[in-house]
PDB file of C-alpha atoms in Angstrom:
ATOM      1  CA  UNK T  17       8.958  -9.670  -7.845  1.00 86.00           C
ATOM      2  CA  UNK T  18       7.586  -7.770 -10.815  1.00 92.00           C
ATOM      3  CA  UNK T  19       5.213  -9.572 -13.179  1.00 95.00           C
ATOM      4  CA  UNK T  20       3.912  -8.719 -16.626  1.00 96.00           C
ATOM      5  CA  UNK T  21       0.747  -9.869 -18.331  1.00 95.00           C
ATOM      6  CA  UNK T  22       1.607 -11.940 -21.393  1.00 96.00           C
ATOM      7  CA  UNK T  23      -0.788  -9.918 -23.573  1.00 96.00           C
ATOM      8  CA  UNK T  24       0.890  -6.665 -22.522  1.00 96.00           C
ATOM      9  CA  UNK T  25       4.328  -8.074 -23.316  1.00 96.00           C
ATOM     10  CA  UNK T  26       3.055  -9.300 -26.691  1.00 96.00           C
ATOM     11  CA  UNK T  27       1.783  -5.771 -27.414  1.00 96.00           C
ATOM     12  CA  UNK T  28       5.306  -4.433 -26.730  1.00 95.00           C
ATOM     13  CA  UNK T  29       6.827  -7.061 -29.029  1.00 96.00           C
ATOM     14  CA  UNK T  30       4.407  -6.111 -31.814  1.00 96.00           C
ATOM     15  CA  UNK T  31       5.087  -2.402 -31.326  1.00 94.00           C
ATOM     16  CA  UNK T  32       8.847  -3.052 -31.534  1.00 94.00           C
ATOM     17  CA  UNK T  33       8.369  -5.062 -34.743  1.00 95.00           C
ATOM     18  CA  UNK T  34       6.135  -2.380 -36.263  1.00 94.00           C
ATOM     19  CA  UNK T  35       8.554   0.424 -35.374  1.00 93.00           C
ATOM     20  CA  UNK T  36      11.584  -1.449 -36.786  1.00 95.00           C
ATOM     21  CA  UNK T  37      14.145  -0.339 -37.949  1.00 94.00           C
ATOM     22  CA  UNK T  38      13.609   2.489 -35.442  1.00 93.00           C
ATOM     23  CA  UNK T  39      13.494   2.107 -31.664  1.00 94.00           C
ATOM     24  CA  UNK T  40      10.166   1.916 -29.839  1.00 93.00           C
ATOM     25  CA  UNK T  41       9.654   3.585 -26.438  1.00 93.00           C
ATOM     26  CA  UNK T  42       6.742   3.696 -23.977  1.00 93.00           C
ATOM     27  CA  UNK T  43       6.115   3.827 -20.231  1.00 93.00           C
ATOM     28  CA  UNK T  44       5.112   0.785 -18.183  1.00 94.00           C
ATOM     29  CA  UNK T  45       2.008   1.048 -16.053  1.00 92.00           C
ATOM     30  CA  UNK T  46       0.048  -1.000 -13.542  1.00 91.00           C
ATOM     31  CA  UNK T  47      -3.522  -0.828 -12.375  1.00 83.00           C
ATOM     32  CA  UNK T  48      -2.063  -1.185  -8.875  1.00 70.00           C
ATOM     33  CA  UNK T  49      -2.328  -4.926  -8.407  1.00 69.00           C
ATOM     34  CA  UNK T  50       0.788  -6.540  -6.902  1.00 79.00           C
ATOM     35  CA  UNK T  51       3.406  -4.986  -9.204  1.00 84.00           C
ATOM     36  CA  UNK T  52       1.807  -6.456 -12.338  1.00 94.00           C
ATOM     37  CA  UNK T  53       2.591  -4.551 -15.529  1.00 95.00           C
ATOM     38  CA  UNK T  54      -0.707  -4.623 -17.394  1.00 93.00           C
ATOM     39  CA  UNK T  55      -0.847  -1.307 -19.240  1.00 91.00           C
ATOM     40  CA  UNK T  56       1.422   1.112 -21.020  1.00 89.00           C
ATOM     41  CA  UNK T  57       1.434   4.805 -21.707  1.00 87.00           C
ATOM     42  CA  UNK T  58       2.334   6.167 -25.140  1.00 84.00           C
ATOM     43  CA  UNK T  59       3.527   9.751 -25.182  1.00 84.00           C
ATOM     44  CA  UNK T  60       4.576  11.968 -28.072  1.00 73.00           C
ATOM     45  CA  UNK T  61       7.901  10.492 -29.133  1.00 77.00           C
ATOM     46  CA  UNK T  62      10.727  10.639 -31.602  1.00 77.00           C
ATOM     47  CA  UNK T  63      11.812   7.217 -32.831  1.00 77.00           C
ATOM     48  CA  UNK T  64      15.218   6.892 -34.484  1.00 75.00           C
ATOM     49  CA  UNK T  65      17.488   4.109 -35.634  1.00 78.00           C
ATOM     50  CA  UNK T  66      19.819   4.410 -32.629  1.00 76.00           C
ATOM     51  CA  UNK T  67      17.712   6.351 -30.131  1.00 76.00           C
ATOM     52  CA  UNK T  68      14.205   7.250 -29.040  1.00 81.00           C
ATOM     53  CA  UNK T  69      12.888   9.979 -26.800  1.00 77.00           C
ATOM     54  CA  UNK T  70       9.564  10.876 -25.263  1.00 77.00           C
ATOM     55  CA  UNK T  71       8.066  13.988 -23.707  1.00 73.00           C
ATOM     56  CA  UNK T  72       8.205  13.072 -20.022  1.00 73.00           C
ATOM     57  CA  UNK T  73       6.662  16.438 -19.180  1.00 74.00           C
ATOM     58  CA  UNK T  74       3.433  15.051 -20.691  1.00 72.00           C
ATOM     59  CA  UNK T  75       3.419  11.881 -18.559  1.00 74.00           C
ATOM     60  CA  UNK T  76       0.560  11.512 -16.107  1.00 73.00           C
ATOM     61  CA  UNK T  77       1.613  12.175 -12.541  1.00 75.00           C
ATOM     62  CA  UNK T  78       0.436   9.095 -10.696  1.00 75.00           C
ATOM     63  CA  UNK T  79       1.781   5.998  -9.008  1.00 75.00           C
ATOM     64  CA  UNK T  80       0.760   3.678 -11.840  1.00 84.00           C
ATOM     65  CA  UNK T  81       3.892   4.495 -13.885  1.00 88.00           C
ATOM     66  CA  UNK T  82       6.400   1.742 -13.111  1.00 91.00           C
ATOM     67  CA  UNK T  83       9.164   2.354 -15.647  1.00 93.00           C
ATOM     68  CA  UNK T  84       9.834   2.100 -19.360  1.00 94.00           C
ATOM     69  CA  UNK T  85      10.021  -0.301 -22.267  1.00 96.00           C
ATOM     70  CA  UNK T  86      12.079   0.239 -25.381  1.00 95.00           C
ATOM     71  CA  UNK T  87      13.530  -1.752 -28.217  1.00 95.00           C
ATOM     72  CA  UNK T  88      17.042  -2.280 -29.489  1.00 94.00           C
ATOM     73  CA  UNK T  89      16.460  -3.017 -33.182  1.00 92.00           C
ATOM     74  CA  UNK T  90      20.110  -3.920 -33.692  1.00 87.00           C
ATOM     75  CA  UNK T  91      22.068  -5.344 -30.813  1.00 81.00           C
ATOM     76  CA  UNK T  92      21.498  -6.989 -27.502  1.00 90.00           C
ATOM     77  CA  UNK T  93      18.944  -6.328 -24.797  1.00 95.00           C
ATOM     78  CA  UNK T  94      21.520  -4.616 -22.590  1.00 95.00           C
ATOM     79  CA  UNK T  95      21.297  -0.988 -21.416  1.00 96.00           C
ATOM     80  CA  UNK T  96      23.522   1.660 -22.958  1.00 93.00           C
ATOM     81  CA  UNK T  97      24.872   4.604 -20.964  1.00 93.00           C
ATOM     82  CA  UNK T  98      21.995   6.716 -22.275  1.00 91.00           C
ATOM     83  CA  UNK T  99      19.543   4.010 -21.202  1.00 93.00           C
ATOM     84  CA  UNK T 100      20.990   4.004 -17.682  1.00 95.00           C
ATOM     85  CA  UNK T 101      20.544   7.788 -17.409  1.00 92.00           C
ATOM     86  CA  UNK T 102      16.956   7.486 -18.644  1.00 91.00           C
ATOM     87  CA  UNK T 103      16.163   4.620 -16.263  1.00 94.00           C
ATOM     88  CA  UNK T 104      16.808   6.860 -13.251  1.00 91.00           C
ATOM     89  CA  UNK T 105      14.221   9.358 -14.509  1.00 86.00           C
ATOM     90  CA  UNK T 106      11.481   6.913 -15.498  1.00 86.00           C
ATOM     91  CA  UNK T 107      10.675   4.592 -12.599  1.00 89.00           C
ATOM     92  CA  UNK T 108      11.838   1.340 -11.044  1.00 94.00           C
ATOM     93  CA  UNK T 109      11.423  -1.306 -13.788  1.00 96.00           C
ATOM     94  CA  UNK T 110      12.677  -1.180 -17.367  1.00 97.00           C
ATOM     95  CA  UNK T 111      12.352  -3.599 -20.259  1.00 98.00           C
ATOM     96  CA  UNK T 112      14.600  -3.770 -23.306  1.00 97.00           C
ATOM     97  CA  UNK T 113      13.384  -5.797 -26.262  1.00 96.00           C
ATOM     98  CA  UNK T 114      15.978  -6.871 -28.831  1.00 95.00           C
ATOM     99  CA  UNK T 115      15.510  -8.211 -32.321  1.00 93.00           C
ATOM    100  CA  UNK T 116      13.885 -10.649 -33.249  1.00 94.00           C
ATOM    101  CA  UNK T 117      11.298  -9.226 -30.808  1.00 95.00           C
ATOM    102  CA  UNK T 118       9.970 -12.447 -29.300  1.00 94.00           C
ATOM    103  CA  UNK T 119       9.334 -13.764 -25.785  1.00 92.00           C
ATOM    104  CA  UNK T 120      12.975 -14.849 -25.513  1.00 93.00           C
ATOM    105  CA  UNK T 121      14.546 -11.572 -26.658  1.00 94.00           C
ATOM    106  CA  UNK T 122      13.774  -9.182 -23.803  1.00 95.00           C
ATOM    107  CA  UNK T 123      15.345  -8.457 -20.441  1.00 97.00           C
ATOM    108  CA  UNK T 124      14.239  -6.495 -17.388  1.00 97.00           C
ATOM    109  CA  UNK T 125      16.356  -4.107 -15.329  1.00 98.00           C
ATOM    110  CA  UNK T 126      15.993  -1.989 -12.209  1.00 97.00           C
ATOM    111  CA  UNK T 127      16.671   1.750 -12.297  1.00 96.00           C
ATOM    112  CA  UNK T 128      20.371   1.163 -11.577  1.00 96.00           C
ATOM    113  CA  UNK T 129      20.652  -1.076 -14.651  1.00 96.00           C
ATOM    114  CA  UNK T 130      20.941  -4.358 -12.761  1.00 97.00           C
ATOM    115  CA  UNK T 131      19.168  -7.227 -14.517  1.00 97.00           C
ATOM    116  CA  UNK T 132      16.109  -8.458 -12.629  1.00 97.00           C
ATOM    117  CA  UNK T 133      13.763 -11.386 -13.071  1.00 96.00           C
ATOM    118  CA  UNK T 134      10.283 -10.717 -14.368  1.00 95.00           C
ATOM    119  CA  UNK T 135       7.460 -13.238 -14.329  1.00 95.00           C
ATOM    120  CA  UNK T 136       5.156 -13.554 -17.333  1.00 96.00           C
ATOM    121  CA  UNK T 137       1.578 -14.282 -16.270  1.00 95.00           C
ATOM    122  CA  UNK T 138      -1.611 -14.971 -18.224  1.00 87.00           C
TER     123      UNK T 138
END
């Protein structure tokens, strides 16, 4: 099971709020401890109202990258077709944060777009 540090998740929620009404996008990262998401990687990005994109060619090449996190400023925390294509290129675990950007408004998915459980830890 994948876990996420509460402080890291709260940082994503704040980033989504601060980027609103545009989408936020970053990569998930782990220091290598038991599939715990505890870091993120910000890359040069374009944030738009209905899309976001990052320069994956600038991502570090290491095993700490676990997936992606992005926001859906308007709508549900469910992957679009474009999200599903991106998931396959960006790792195993993906978070979508929907408005109102709180601890109850995000979901986690695997790279195929199937919803997975994620444990929030201190």
